[in-house]
Amino acid sequence: MLTVFAPGRINLIGEHTDYNQGYCIPLTLWLGITVSAHFIEEQQIELSSDYERTNEPCFHRFLYSENWVKQNHWTDYCIGVIAELRKYISISVGISLHFSSTLPAGSGLSSSAALEICTARAVIQLLDQNLTSIEIAKLCQKAENEFVGVNCGILDQLAIADGMSGYCTFIDTQNLSTQKTLFDIPKGFLTIINSQITRELTNSAYNIRRKECEQAVAAIQKYGFQIQSLRDANEKMISCIKEPVLYARAKHVVSENSRVLSAWAAIQQKDWNQLGKIWVESHLSLQNDYEVSCEALDFWVNTVLKLPGSLGARMTGAGFGGCIIALIDPKILNSNWNLIAAEYYEKFGIEPTRITTNA
Ligand code: GLA
């Protein structure tokens, strides 16, 4: 029996930059998904989870002799990854994978990517094979794009495959190079607040944003600028874009990339005031220019910013729900939490949850 853990992640900054070949800085969490793997006699993949386990254990079986197709179920992430992995290594022995999770699903903390990465790592280790973190991240992203049908970038998979506890990772998604630095904030100052709004809108809106970025690149190219992606664009180039929505999308990506560089410097200098300010700018840009925030996320960012001792806050992940991250004195947040949670409940009819990190 072999056990593999894959953490969830937050993105400290660099939102919607990954599919524009830009920069981002994710941080892995201590919450995540654990898989126990072992060989079985039958010629099949057997998947089960604590989540589904009632009195009768519930197994999902995928025979090697059958054609694997998407089921619109959590097992798609695992089966998609194993199908992709079979293009690299021969897999024909029976394997059982049992999953347990401490990560809230659908909250933008990358439970899907964690499921993919721990599946890949468990099968690779069980079969005594070796793949690099980048190879694993790429094949998991491919499985998610092609088997599951979600057109995500590489941020989540690379953050998790390459992450190191307590360290944040600077990713340059153009060449997939990474750097790490300790995320050395004062104890308890980083809080994740879960709006508990699951991101149903995300897929279609996400794909529309990706398209708009491609259209923005095409609009810039018409003016003779030789750019491949918004990563290569600057303010002067985007000022050529006539269509206001495309201009706003491009403005977010260009400004967010430069915020990531400033944030990386601030993190290394432990300048938490500066990081907080950059977070607020990032949130406003996601809210107004990229239009991927929502009322609940704005409620949390605005409410946290009004508290004394608050350094900054922003939405994290794809948007339209999920979580915000806040840099705030934990004593102040604690003493105000019940009141704010009640106000949130009154407005949105949802109980929020929070995770205070010790990173
Ligand atoms: C989701 C996607 C990532 C990235 C973020 C937004 O998490 O999976 O690839 O695009 O949204 O930054």
CSV table of C-alpha atoms and ligand atoms in Angstrom, one decimal, residues 9 11 14-19 24 108 110 141 144 150-157 199 202 206 210 317-319, ligand 1:
chain,number,residue,atom,x,y,z
A,9,ARG,CA,-3.6,25.9,-3.4
A,11,ASN,CA,-3.1,32.0,-5.8
A,14,GLY,CA,-1.4,36.6,-11.0
A,15,GLU,CA,-5.0,35.9,-11.8
A,16,HIS,CA,-6.1,34.9,-15.3
A,17,THR,CA,-2.5,35.4,-16.5
A,18,ASP,CA,-1.5,31.8,-16.9
A,19,TYR,CA,-3.3,31.3,-20.3
A,24,CYS,CA,1.6,34.0,-11.1
A,108,GLY,CA,-11.6,27.5,-5.9
A,110,SER,CA,-8.0,23.5,-6.7
A,141,GLN,CA,-3.7,19.9,-17.4
A,144,GLU,CA,-8.5,18.3,-17.6
A,150,VAL,CA,-12.3,22.4,-18.8
A,151,ASN,CA,-10.1,24.7,-20.6
A,152,CYS,CA,-7.9,25.7,-17.7
A,153,GLY,CA,-4.3,27.0,-17.8
A,154,ILE,CA,-1.3,25.4,-16.0
A,155,LEU,CA,-1.4,27.4,-12.8
A,156,ASP,CA,-3.2,24.9,-10.5
A,157,GLN,CA,-1.4,21.7,-11.7
A,199,ARG,CA,-18.6,28.6,-9.2
A,202,THR,CA,-17.1,29.7,-14.1
A,206,TYR,CA,-13.8,31.4,-18.2
A,210,ARG,CA,-9.8,33.3,-22.9
A,317,GLY,CA,-8.7,31.8,-8.3
A,318,ALA,CA,-11.0,31.9,-11.3
A,319,GLY,CA,-13.7,34.0,-9.6
B,1,GLA,C1,-8.5,28.6,-12.6
B,1,GLA,C2,-7.7,27.9,-13.7
B,1,GLA,C3,-6.3,28.4,-13.7
B,1,GLA,C4,-6.2,30.0,-13.7
B,1,GLA,C5,-7.1,30.6,-12.7
B,1,GLA,C6,-7.3,32.1,-12.8
B,1,GLA,O1,-8.0,28.2,-11.3
B,1,GLA,O2,-7.7,26.5,-13.4
B,1,GLA,O3,-5.6,27.9,-14.8
B,1,GLA,O4,-6.5,30.5,-15.0
B,1,GLA,O5,-8.4,30.0,-12.7
B,1,GLA,O6,-6.1,32.7,-12.4
